Amino acid sequence: MSWIYLVVAGLFEVAFTSCIGKVKETTGSEMYWWLTGFLVSMSISMFLLIKATQTLPIGTAYAVWTGIGAVGTVLAGILIFKEPATVWRLVFIMTLIGSIIGLKVVSH
């Protein structure tokens, strides 16, 4: 169950970083809605990370959480914010995904 908490926490990390991107692009009441999304997503992400670290090693949990967030944020940047999808960006994202899977495999 801890791994599920951790994956969902990582997805909420992607949500709060995406909200940050939208906050900087908007003004007025729309900005406040994105800011609210940021605060809610961050709170949920942190809560689930804490739940996951009750049984998983903190180093592994934190590395996987940030890895999911990093991969998801780069993909969101490419798909939502129209950032460039260069070959090298994709190669290094795949390397990061391999590292996350490796941590899961070697963790007890």
mmCIF file of N, CA, C and O in Angstrom:
data_model
loop_
_atom_site.group_PDB
_atom_site.id
_atom_site.type_symbol
_atom_site.label_atom_id
_atom_site.label_comp_id
_atom_site.label_asym_id
_atom_site.label_seq_id
_atom_site.Cartn_x
_atom_site.Cartn_y
_atom_site.Cartn_z
ATOM 1 N N MET A 1 0.815 -1.191 0.000
ATOM 2 C CA MET A 1 0.000 0.000 0.000
ATOM 3 C C MET A 1 0.864 1.262 0.000
ATOM 4 O O MET A 1 0.488 2.275 -0.565
ATOM 5 N N SER A 2 2.035 1.183 0.626
ATOM 6 C CA SER A 2 2.919 2.342 0.689
ATOM 7 C C SER A 2 3.381 2.779 -0.685
ATOM 8 O O SER A 2 3.530 3.976 -0.949
ATOM 9 N N TRP A 3 3.605 1.813 -1.574
ATOM 10 C CA TRP A 3 4.032 2.173 -2.929
ATOM 11 C C TRP A 3 2.904 2.881 -3.680
ATOM 12 O O TRP A 3 3.161 3.790 -4.473
ATOM 13 N N ILE A 4 1.678 2.490 -3.428
ATOM 14 C CA ILE A 4 0.536 3.183 -4.050
ATOM 15 C C ILE A 4 0.464 4.613 -3.543
ATOM 16 O O ILE A 4 0.296 5.554 -4.325
ATOM 17 N N TYR A 5 0.604 4.788 -2.217
ATOM 18 C CA TYR A 5 0.629 6.139 -1.651
ATOM 19 C C TYR A 5 1.724 6.976 -2.313
ATOM 20 O O TYR A 5 1.523 8.140 -2.640
ATOM 21 N N LEU A 6 2.881 6.356 -2.494
ATOM 22 C CA LEU A 6 4.029 7.074 -3.047
ATOM 23 C C LEU A 6 3.795 7.487 -4.503
ATOM 24 O O LEU A 6 4.093 8.623 -4.884
ATOM 25 N N VAL A 7 3.247 6.598 -5.301
ATOM 26 C CA VAL A 7 2.971 6.921 -6.703
ATOM 27 C C VAL A 7 1.927 8.033 -6.799
ATOM 28 O O VAL A 7 2.092 8.994 -7.561
ATOM 29 N N VAL A 8 0.872 7.930 -6.008
ATOM 30 C CA VAL A 8 -0.166 8.968 -6.033
ATOM 31 C C VAL A 8 0.406 10.299 -5.533
ATOM 32 O O VAL A 8 0.107 11.360 -6.082
ATOM 33 N N ALA A 9 1.266 10.245 -4.512
ATOM 34 C CA ALA A 9 1.926 11.468 -4.027
ATOM 35 C C ALA A 9 2.757 12.097 -5.138
ATOM 36 O O ALA A 9 2.755 13.318 -5.307
ATOM 37 N N GLY A 10 3.446 11.271 -5.909
ATOM 38 C CA GLY A 10 4.233 11.774 -7.038
ATOM 39 C C GLY A 10 3.358 12.415 -8.103
ATOM 40 O O GLY A 10 3.719 13.440 -8.689
ATOM 41 N N LEU A 11 2.190 11.843 -8.342
ATOM 42 C CA LEU A 11 1.263 12.422 -9.321
ATOM 43 C C LEU A 11 0.728 13.768 -8.839
ATOM 44 O O LEU A 11 0.563 14.696 -9.635
ATOM 45 N N PHE A 12 0.484 13.876 -7.534
ATOM 46 C CA PHE A 12 0.055 15.165 -7.001
ATOM 47 C C PHE A 12 1.200 16.184 -7.033
ATOM 48 O O PHE A 12 0.957 17.382 -7.119
ATOM 49 N N GLU A 13 2.435 15.700 -6.985
ATOM 50 C CA GLU A 13 3.563 16.622 -7.166
ATOM 51 C C GLU A 13 3.544 17.199 -8.581
ATOM 52 O O GLU A 13 3.772 18.398 -8.783
ATOM 53 N N VAL A 14 3.238 16.368 -9.549
ATOM 54 C CA VAL A 14 3.107 16.850 -10.928
ATOM 55 C C VAL A 14 1.984 17.889 -11.003
ATOM 56 O O VAL A 14 2.125 18.923 -11.657
ATOM 57 N N ALA A 15 0.884 17.613 -10.305
ATOM 58 C CA ALA A 15 -0.244 18.552 -10.308
ATOM 59 C C ALA A 15 0.166 19.896 -9.720
ATOM 60 O O ALA A 15 -0.141 20.951 -10.292
ATOM 61 N N PHE A 16 0.881 19.883 -8.583
ATOM 62 C CA PHE A 16 1.200 21.186 -7.993
ATOM 63 C C PHE A 16 2.257 21.943 -8.789
ATOM 64 O O PHE A 16 2.207 23.170 -8.870
ATOM 65 N N THR A 17 3.169 21.244 -9.438
ATOM 66 C CA THR A 17 4.122 21.981 -10.270
ATOM 67 C C THR A 17 3.450 22.518 -11.538
ATOM 68 O O THR A 17 3.785 23.603 -12.009
ATOM 69 N N SER A 18 2.497 21.776 -12.074
ATOM 70 C CA SER A 18 1.744 22.268 -13.227
ATOM 71 C C SER A 18 0.911 23.491 -12.853
ATOM 72 O O SER A 18 0.783 24.432 -13.647
ATOM 73 N N CYS A 19 0.358 23.483 -11.655
ATOM 74 C CA CYS A 19 -0.401 24.649 -11.179
ATOM 75 C C CYS A 19 0.509 25.877 -11.068
ATOM 76 O O CYS A 19 0.084 26.992 -11.383
ATOM 77 N N ILE A 20 1.747 25.663 -10.648
ATOM 78 C CA ILE A 20 2.693 26.783 -10.576
ATOM 79 C C ILE A 20 2.877 27.393 -11.971
ATOM 80 O O ILE A 20 2.887 28.607 -12.127
ATOM 81 N N GLY A 21 3.001 26.532 -12.973
ATOM 82 C CA GLY A 21 3.143 27.010 -14.340
ATOM 83 C C GLY A 21 1.946 27.826 -14.790
ATOM 84 O O GLY A 21 2.087 28.833 -15.479
ATOM 85 N N LYS A 22 0.759 27.403 -14.382
ATOM 86 C CA LYS A 22 -0.449 28.132 -14.755
ATOM 87 C C LYS A 22 -0.593 29.428 -13.962
ATOM 88 O O LYS A 22 -1.087 30.419 -14.483
ATOM 89 N N VAL A 23 -0.163 29.429 -12.700
ATOM 90 C CA VAL A 23 -0.243 30.647 -11.881
ATOM 91 C C VAL A 23 0.548 31.770 -12.536
ATOM 92 O O VAL A 23 0.091 32.908 -12.600
ATOM 93 N N LYS A 24 1.726 31.454 -13.046
ATOM 94 C CA LYS A 24 2.563 32.509 -13.629
ATOM 95 C C LYS A 24 2.034 33.003 -14.971
ATOM 96 O O LYS A 24 2.433 34.051 -15.440
ATOM 97 N N GLU A 25 1.119 32.248 -15.590
ATOM 98 C CA GLU A 25 0.563 32.643 -16.887
ATOM 99 C C GLU A 25 -0.765 33.390 -16.780
ATOM 100 O O GLU A 25 -1.256 33.897 -17.780
ATOM 101 N N THR A 26 -1.375 33.405 -15.601
ATOM 102 C CA THR A 26 -2.718 33.956 -15.467
ATOM 103 C C THR A 26 -2.738 35.147 -14.519
ATOM 104 O O THR A 26 -1.769 35.417 -13.814
ATOM 105 N N THR A 27 -3.870 35.844 -14.511
ATOM 106 C CA THR A 27 -4.058 36.983 -13.616
ATOM 107 C C THR A 27 -5.467 36.922 -13.035
ATOM 108 O O THR A 27 -6.307 36.136 -13.488
ATOM 109 N N GLY A 28 -5.706 37.765 -12.038
ATOM 110 C CA GLY A 28 -7.040 37.897 -11.461
ATOM 111 C C GLY A 28 -7.523 36.640 -10.773
ATOM 112 O O GLY A 28 -6.744 35.886 -10.194
ATOM 113 N N SER A 29 -8.828 36.403 -10.856
ATOM 114 C CA SER A 29 -9.422 35.276 -10.141
ATOM 115 C C SER A 29 -8.935 33.932 -10.669
ATOM 116 O O SER A 29 -8.830 32.966 -9.910
ATOM 117 N N GLU A 30 -8.621 33.862 -11.967
ATOM 118 C CA GLU A 30 -8.096 32.605 -12.513
ATOM 119 C C GLU A 30 -6.783 32.239 -11.836
ATOM 120 O O GLU A 30 -6.539 31.069 -11.524
ATOM 121 N N MET A 31 -5.932 33.206 -11.573
ATOM 122 C CA MET A 31 -4.665 32.948 -10.892
ATOM 123 C C MET A 31 -4.909 32.359 -9.507
ATOM 124 O O MET A 31 -4.225 31.428 -9.089
ATOM 125 N N TYR A 32 -5.930 32.880 -8.809
ATOM 126 C CA TYR A 32 -6.217 32.382 -7.464
ATOM 127 C C TYR A 32 -6.751 30.949 -7.481
ATOM 128 O O TYR A 32 -6.487 30.174 -6.562
ATOM 129 N N TRP A 33 -7.479 30.584 -8.524
ATOM 130 C CA TRP A 33 -7.930 29.191 -8.639
ATOM 131 C C TRP A 33 -6.735 28.254 -8.843
ATOM 132 O O TRP A 33 -6.674 27.181 -8.243
ATOM 133 N N TRP A 34 -5.789 28.662 -9.688
ATOM 134 C CA TRP A 34 -4.584 27.847 -9.882
ATOM 135 C C TRP A 34 -3.746 27.794 -8.612
ATOM 136 O O TRP A 34 -3.172 26.752 -8.275
ATOM 137 N N LEU A 35 -3.699 28.894 -7.883
ATOM 138 C CA LEU A 35 -2.976 28.928 -6.614
ATOM 139 C C LEU A 35 -3.638 27.994 -5.600
ATOM 140 O O LEU A 35 -2.953 27.267 -4.865
ATOM 141 N N THR A 36 -4.951 27.986 -5.573
ATOM 142 C CA THR A 36 -5.675 27.062 -4.692
ATOM 143 C C THR A 36 -5.376 25.618 -5.081
ATOM 144 O O THR A 36 -5.139 24.765 -4.216
ATOM 145 N N GLY A 37 -5.363 25.334 -6.383
ATOM 146 C CA GLY A 37 -5.005 23.989 -6.853
ATOM 147 C C GLY A 37 -3.607 23.598 -6.420
ATOM 148 O O GLY A 37 -3.360 22.455 -6.038
ATOM 149 N N PHE A 38 -2.686 24.552 -6.481
ATOM 150 C CA PHE A 38 -1.322 24.315 -6.032
ATOM 151 C C PHE A 38 -1.298 23.928 -4.552
ATOM 152 O O PHE A 38 -0.690 22.929 -4.170
ATOM 153 N N LEU A 39 -1.980 24.716 -3.718
ATOM 154 C CA LEU A 39 -1.966 24.468 -2.273
ATOM 155 C C LEU A 39 -2.619 23.131 -1.918
ATOM 156 O O LEU A 39 -2.098 22.376 -1.082
ATOM 157 N N VAL A 40 -3.735 22.815 -2.556
ATOM 158 C CA VAL A 40 -4.424 21.547 -2.289
ATOM 159 C C VAL A 40 -3.566 20.373 -2.756
ATOM 160 O O VAL A 40 -3.374 19.394 -2.016
ATOM 161 N N SER A 41 -3.030 20.469 -3.974
ATOM 162 C CA SER A 41 -2.201 19.378 -4.516
ATOM 163 C C SER A 41 -0.945 19.164 -3.682
ATOM 164 O O SER A 41 -0.551 18.025 -3.419
ATOM 165 N N MET A 42 -0.325 20.247 -3.258
ATOM 166 C CA MET A 42 0.882 20.127 -2.444
ATOM 167 C C MET A 42 0.563 19.477 -1.098
ATOM 168 O O MET A 42 1.299 18.608 -0.634
ATOM 169 N N SER A 43 -0.535 19.867 -0.502
ATOM 170 C CA SER A 43 -0.923 19.289 0.790
ATOM 171 C C SER A 43 -1.181 17.790 0.674
ATOM 172 O O SER A 43 -0.723 17.000 1.506
ATOM 173 N N ILE A 44 -1.908 17.397 -0.365
ATOM 174 C CA ILE A 44 -2.194 15.972 -0.563
ATOM 175 C C ILE A 44 -0.896 15.209 -0.842
ATOM 176 O O ILE A 44 -0.672 14.119 -0.295
ATOM 177 N N SER A 45 -0.044 15.770 -1.670
ATOM 178 C CA SER A 45 1.222 15.124 -2.000
ATOM 179 C C SER A 45 2.073 14.900 -0.747
ATOM 180 O O SER A 45 2.610 13.807 -0.540
ATOM 181 N N MET A 46 2.188 15.918 0.068
ATOM 182 C CA MET A 46 2.991 15.799 1.295
ATOM 183 C C MET A 46 2.386 14.790 2.268
ATOM 184 O O MET A 46 3.103 13.988 2.870
ATOM 185 N N PHE A 47 1.064 14.818 2.421
ATOM 186 C CA PHE A 47 0.397 13.867 3.314
ATOM 187 C C PHE A 47 0.670 12.431 2.870
ATOM 188 O O PHE A 47 1.014 11.570 3.678
ATOM 189 N N LEU A 48 0.515 12.168 1.563
ATOM 190 C CA LEU A 48 0.744 10.816 1.062
ATOM 191 C C LEU A 48 2.216 10.414 1.137
ATOM 192 O O LEU A 48 2.524 9.240 1.395
ATOM 193 N N LEU A 49 3.115 11.367 0.952
ATOM 194 C CA LEU A 49 4.537 11.072 1.113
ATOM 195 C C LEU A 49 4.833 10.670 2.560
ATOM 196 O O LEU A 49 5.562 9.701 2.806
ATOM 197 N N ILE A 50 4.251 11.377 3.488
ATOM 198 C CA ILE A 50 4.431 11.030 4.912
ATOM 199 C C ILE A 50 3.890 9.629 5.188
ATOM 200 O O ILE A 50 4.537 8.822 5.871
ATOM 201 N N LYS A 51 2.705 9.314 4.648
ATOM 202 C CA LYS A 51 2.131 7.968 4.840
ATOM 203 C C LYS A 51 3.063 6.899 4.265
ATOM 204 O O LYS A 51 3.271 5.856 4.880
ATOM 205 N N ALA A 52 3.621 7.158 3.089
ATOM 206 C CA ALA A 52 4.496 6.173 2.441
ATOM 207 C C ALA A 52 5.765 5.951 3.249
ATOM 208 O O ALA A 52 6.262 4.823 3.345
ATOM 209 N N THR A 53 6.300 7.018 3.855
ATOM 210 C CA THR A 53 7.562 6.880 4.584
ATOM 211 C C THR A 53 7.387 6.223 5.948
ATOM 212 O O THR A 53 8.377 5.969 6.625
ATOM 213 N N GLN A 54 6.168 5.909 6.317
ATOM 214 C CA GLN A 54 5.964 5.178 7.567
ATOM 215 C C GLN A 54 6.444 3.740 7.451
ATOM 216 O O GLN A 54 6.767 3.120 8.455
ATOM 217 N N THR A 55 6.497 3.217 6.213
ATOM 218 C CA THR A 55 6.994 1.841 6.039
ATOM 219 C C THR A 55 8.143 1.730 5.037
ATOM 220 O O THR A 55 8.848 0.735 5.058
ATOM 221 N N LEU A 56 8.307 2.716 4.168
ATOM 222 C CA LEU A 56 9.404 2.681 3.199
ATOM 223 C C LEU A 56 10.587 3.493 3.713
ATOM 224 O O LEU A 56 10.389 4.463 4.445
ATOM 225 N N PRO A 57 11.803 3.125 3.320
ATOM 226 C CA PRO A 57 12.956 3.936 3.704
ATOM 227 C C PRO A 57 12.824 5.351 3.143
ATOM 228 O O PRO A 57 12.418 5.531 1.988
ATOM 229 N N ILE A 58 13.158 6.356 3.952
ATOM 230 C CA ILE A 58 12.980 7.750 3.552
ATOM 231 C C ILE A 58 13.776 8.083 2.293
ATOM 232 O O ILE A 58 13.282 8.793 1.401
ATOM 233 N N GLY A 59 14.990 7.577 2.180
ATOM 234 C CA GLY A 59 15.808 7.871 1.004
ATOM 235 C C GLY A 59 15.187 7.339 -0.272
ATOM 236 O O GLY A 59 15.136 8.024 -1.290
ATOM 237 N N THR A 60 14.704 6.118 -0.224
ATOM 238 C CA THR A 60 14.046 5.517 -1.389
ATOM 239 C C THR A 60 12.758 6.249 -1.718
ATOM 240 O O THR A 60 12.497 6.600 -2.870
ATOM 241 N N ALA A 61 11.936 6.490 -0.699
ATOM 242 C CA ALA A 61 10.644 7.155 -0.918
ATOM 243 C C ALA A 61 10.835 8.550 -1.505
ATOM 244 O O ALA A 61 10.164 8.929 -2.472
ATOM 245 N N TYR A 62 11.763 9.295 -0.958
ATOM 246 C CA TYR A 62 11.987 10.657 -1.445
ATOM 247 C C TYR A 62 12.514 10.648 -2.877
ATOM 248 O O TYR A 62 12.073 11.422 -3.725
ATOM 249 N N ALA A 63 13.445 9.742 -3.173
ATOM 250 C CA ALA A 63 13.997 9.656 -4.524
ATOM 251 C C ALA A 63 12.919 9.277 -5.541
ATOM 252 O O ALA A 63 12.849 9.858 -6.629
ATOM 253 N N VAL A 64 12.077 8.318 -5.191
ATOM 254 C CA VAL A 64 11.003 7.913 -6.097
ATOM 255 C C VAL A 64 9.980 9.036 -6.257
ATOM 256 O O VAL A 64 9.539 9.336 -7.361
ATOM 257 N N TRP A 65 9.614 9.689 -5.159
ATOM 258 C CA TRP A 65 8.652 10.797 -5.194
ATOM 259 C C TRP A 65 9.144 11.925 -6.097
ATOM 260 O O TRP A 65 8.415 12.400 -6.961
ATOM 261 N N THR A 66 10.396 12.329 -5.892
ATOM 262 C CA THR A 66 10.929 13.408 -6.734
ATOM 263 C C THR A 66 11.114 12.945 -8.173
ATOM 264 O O THR A 66 10.933 13.724 -9.104
ATOM 265 N N GLY A 67 11.454 11.678 -8.363
ATOM 266 C CA GLY A 67 11.609 11.151 -9.720
ATOM 267 C C GLY A 67 10.293 11.149 -10.481
ATOM 268 O O GLY A 67 10.231 11.572 -11.644
ATOM 269 N N ILE A 68 9.228 10.677 -9.823
ATOM 270 C CA ILE A 68 7.908 10.705 -10.450
ATOM 271 C C ILE A 68 7.521 12.145 -10.753
ATOM 272 O O ILE A 68 7.011 12.453 -11.839
ATOM 273 N N GLY A 69 7.774 13.027 -9.802
ATOM 274 C CA GLY A 69 7.459 14.440 -10.014
ATOM 275 C C GLY A 69 8.254 15.036 -11.156
ATOM 276 O O GLY A 69 7.715 15.780 -11.981
ATOM 277 N N ALA A 70 9.537 14.701 -11.235
ATOM 278 C CA ALA A 70 10.387 15.247 -12.295
ATOM 279 C C ALA A 70 9.954 14.735 -13.670
ATOM 280 O O ALA A 70 9.792 15.515 -14.616
ATOM 281 N N VAL A 71 9.755 13.436 -13.776
ATOM 282 C CA VAL A 71 9.327 12.860 -15.055
ATOM 283 C C VAL A 71 7.966 13.416 -15.457
ATOM 284 O O VAL A 71 7.769 13.861 -16.593
ATOM 285 N N GLY A 72 7.038 13.408 -14.524
ATOM 286 C CA GLY A 72 5.700 13.906 -14.822
ATOM 287 C C GLY A 72 5.686 15.378 -15.180
ATOM 288 O O GLY A 72 4.956 15.802 -16.083
ATOM 289 N N THR A 73 6.504 16.172 -14.491
ATOM 290 C CA THR A 73 6.552 17.604 -14.767
ATOM 291 C C THR A 73 7.161 17.879 -16.137
ATOM 292 O O THR A 73 6.678 18.744 -16.879
ATOM 293 N N VAL A 74 8.198 17.149 -16.496
ATOM 294 C CA VAL A 74 8.778 17.321 -17.833
ATOM 295 C C VAL A 74 7.755 16.921 -18.900
ATOM 296 O O VAL A 74 7.574 17.637 -19.894
ATOM 297 N N LEU A 75 7.063 15.815 -18.693
ATOM 298 C CA LEU A 75 6.052 15.386 -19.659
ATOM 299 C C LEU A 75 4.904 16.398 -19.733
ATOM 300 O O LEU A 75 4.410 16.700 -20.825
ATOM 301 N N ALA A 76 4.484 16.919 -18.583
ATOM 302 C CA ALA A 76 3.440 17.959 -18.580
ATOM 303 C C ALA A 76 3.931 19.205 -19.305
ATOM 304 O O ALA A 76 3.177 19.833 -20.056
ATOM 305 N N GLY A 77 5.197 19.554 -19.107
ATOM 306 C CA GLY A 77 5.769 20.700 -19.805
ATOM 307 C C GLY A 77 5.736 20.504 -21.313
ATOM 308 O O GLY A 77 5.405 21.420 -22.064
ATOM 309 N N ILE A 78 6.053 19.308 -21.749
ATOM 310 C CA ILE A 78 6.050 19.012 -23.180
ATOM 311 C C ILE A 78 4.621 19.004 -23.729
ATOM 312 O O ILE A 78 4.336 19.592 -24.765
ATOM 313 N N LEU A 79 3.720 18.339 -23.011
ATOM 314 C CA LEU A 79 2.361 18.156 -23.522
ATOM 315 C C LEU A 79 1.450 19.360 -23.294
ATOM 316 O O LEU A 79 0.613 19.666 -24.144
ATOM 317 N N ILE A 80 1.601 20.036 -22.166
ATOM 318 C CA ILE A 80 0.692 21.138 -21.818
ATOM 319 C C ILE A 80 1.293 22.495 -22.146
ATOM 320 O O ILE A 80 0.622 23.359 -22.718
ATOM 321 N N PHE A 81 2.555 22.679 -21.765
ATOM 322 C CA PHE A 81 3.179 23.991 -21.909
ATOM 323 C C PHE A 81 4.004 24.143 -23.185
ATOM 324 O O PHE A 81 4.705 25.119 -23.368
ATOM 325 N N LYS A 82 3.955 23.116 -24.049
ATOM 326 C CA LYS A 82 4.610 23.151 -25.360
ATOM 327 C C LYS A 82 6.120 23.380 -25.278
ATOM 328 O O LYS A 82 6.710 24.067 -26.113
ATOM 329 N N GLU A 83 6.752 22.790 -24.254
ATOM 330 C CA GLU A 83 8.209 22.847 -24.155
ATOM 331 C C GLU A 83 8.800 21.870 -25.170
ATOM 332 O O GLU A 83 8.149 20.908 -25.568
ATOM 333 N N PRO A 84 10.039 22.086 -25.585
ATOM 334 C CA PRO A 84 10.626 21.207 -26.618
ATOM 335 C C PRO A 84 10.875 19.790 -26.092
ATOM 336 O O PRO A 84 11.256 19.604 -24.944
ATOM 337 N N ALA A 85 10.633 18.816 -26.962
ATOM 338 C CA ALA A 85 10.875 17.406 -26.636
ATOM 339 C C ALA A 85 12.096 16.950 -27.417
ATOM 340 O O ALA A 85 11.991 16.219 -28.388
ATOM 341 N N THR A 86 13.271 17.381 -26.966
ATOM 342 C CA THR A 86 14.499 17.020 -27.669
ATOM 343 C C THR A 86 14.880 15.580 -27.375
ATOM 344 O O THR A 86 14.426 14.988 -26.380
ATOM 345 N N VAL A 87 15.706 15.034 -28.215
ATOM 346 C CA VAL A 87 16.156 13.653 -28.035
ATOM 347 C C VAL A 87 16.841 13.498 -26.687
ATOM 348 O O VAL A 87 16.590 12.535 -25.954
ATOM 349 N N TRP A 88 17.713 14.429 -26.320
ATOM 350 C CA TRP A 88 18.462 14.306 -25.068
ATOM 351 C C TRP A 88 17.543 14.404 -23.854
ATOM 352 O O TRP A 88 17.744 13.696 -22.867
ATOM 353 N N ARG A 89 16.540 15.261 -23.902
ATOM 354 C CA ARG A 89 15.578 15.327 -22.790
ATOM 355 C C ARG A 89 14.892 13.980 -22.609
ATOM 356 O O ARG A 89 14.747 13.487 -21.483
ATOM 357 N N LEU A 90 14.466 13.382 -23.711
ATOM 358 C CA LEU A 90 13.777 12.094 -23.642
ATOM 359 C C LEU A 90 14.710 10.976 -23.179
ATOM 360 O O LEU A 90 14.304 10.099 -22.408
ATOM 361 N N VAL A 91 15.966 11.011 -23.615
ATOM 362 C CA VAL A 91 16.942 10.000 -23.170
ATOM 363 C C VAL A 91 17.128 10.080 -21.663
ATOM 364 O O VAL A 91 17.096 9.058 -20.961
ATOM 365 N N PHE A 92 17.289 11.288 -21.135
ATOM 366 C CA PHE A 92 17.521 11.424 -19.706
ATOM 367 C C PHE A 92 16.265 11.136 -18.889
ATOM 368 O O PHE A 92 16.357 10.623 -17.765
ATOM 369 N N ILE A 93 15.103 11.413 -19.436
ATOM 370 C CA ILE A 93 13.855 11.037 -18.758
ATOM 371 C C ILE A 93 13.762 9.514 -18.678
ATOM 372 O O ILE A 93 13.376 8.960 -17.643
ATOM 373 N N MET A 94 14.114 8.829 -19.745
ATOM 374 C CA MET A 94 14.090 7.361 -19.724
ATOM 375 C C MET A 94 15.102 6.814 -18.708
ATOM 376 O O MET A 94 14.829 5.823 -18.030
ATOM 377 N N THR A 95 16.244 7.462 -18.593
ATOM 378 C CA THR A 95 17.236 7.070 -17.590
ATOM 379 C C THR A 95 16.658 7.228 -16.188
ATOM 380 O O THR A 95 16.837 6.355 -15.327
ATOM 381 N N LEU A 96 15.962 8.323 -15.961
ATOM 382 C CA LEU A 96 15.337 8.559 -14.654
ATOM 383 C C LEU A 96 14.265 7.523 -14.364
ATOM 384 O O LEU A 96 14.176 7.006 -13.244
ATOM 385 N N ILE A 97 13.452 7.190 -15.353
ATOM 386 C CA ILE A 97 12.427 6.159 -15.169
ATOM 387 C C ILE A 97 13.077 4.827 -14.822
ATOM 388 O O ILE A 97 12.620 4.115 -13.921
ATOM 389 N N GLY A 98 14.158 4.487 -15.505
ATOM 390 C CA GLY A 98 14.887 3.257 -15.190
ATOM 391 C C GLY A 98 15.416 3.259 -13.765
ATOM 392 O O GLY A 98 15.374 2.232 -13.074
ATOM 393 N N SER A 99 15.872 4.399 -13.292
ATOM 394 C CA SER A 99 16.371 4.506 -11.920
ATOM 395 C C SER A 99 15.239 4.326 -10.906
ATOM 396 O O SER A 99 15.423 3.684 -9.866
ATOM 397 N N ILE A 100 14.083 4.889 -11.187
ATOM 398 C CA ILE A 100 12.933 4.732 -10.286
ATOM 399 C C ILE A 100 12.537 3.257 -10.203
ATOM 400 O O ILE A 100 12.308 2.721 -9.108
ATOM 401 N N ILE A 101 12.473 2.596 -11.348
ATOM 402 C CA ILE A 101 12.135 1.168 -11.361
ATOM 403 C C ILE A 101 13.201 0.377 -10.603
ATOM 404 O O ILE A 101 12.866 -0.531 -9.827
ATOM 405 N N GLY A 102 14.469 0.716 -10.791
ATOM 406 C CA GLY A 102 15.543 0.047 -10.072
ATOM 407 C C GLY A 102 15.414 0.182 -8.564
ATOM 408 O O GLY A 102 15.623 -0.783 -7.827
ATOM 409 N N LEU A 103 15.054 1.372 -8.094
ATOM 410 C CA LEU A 103 14.850 1.560 -6.644
ATOM 411 C C LEU A 103 13.717 0.690 -6.128
ATOM 412 O O LEU A 103 13.794 0.128 -5.033
ATOM 413 N N LYS A 104 12.658 0.565 -6.893
ATOM 414 C CA LYS A 104 11.537 -0.279 -6.484
ATOM 415 C C LYS A 104 11.979 -1.747 -6.417
ATOM 416 O O LYS A 104 11.649 -2.465 -5.470
ATOM 417 N N VAL A 105 12.757 -2.166 -7.389
ATOM 418 C CA VAL A 105 13.192 -3.564 -7.446
ATOM 419 C C VAL A 105 14.091 -3.922 -6.263
ATOM 420 O O VAL A 105 13.965 -4.989 -5.681
ATOM 421 N N VAL A 106 14.993 -3.030 -5.880
ATOM 422 C CA VAL A 106 15.946 -3.356 -4.818
ATOM 423 C C VAL A 106 15.438 -3.025 -3.422
ATOM 424 O O VAL A 106 16.097 -3.372 -2.433
ATOM 425 N N SER A 107 14.271 -2.391 -3.301
ATOM 426 C CA SER A 107 13.718 -2.071 -1.976
ATOM 427 C C SER A 107 12.906 -3.238 -1.451
ATOM 428 O O SER A 107 12.209 -3.912 -2.185
ATOM 429 N N HIS A 108 13.000 -3.447 -0.154
ATOM 430 C CA HIS A 108 12.275 -4.563 0.464
ATOM 431 C C HIS A 108 11.007 -4.066 1.098
ATOM 432 O O HIS A 108 10.900 -3.088 1.705
#
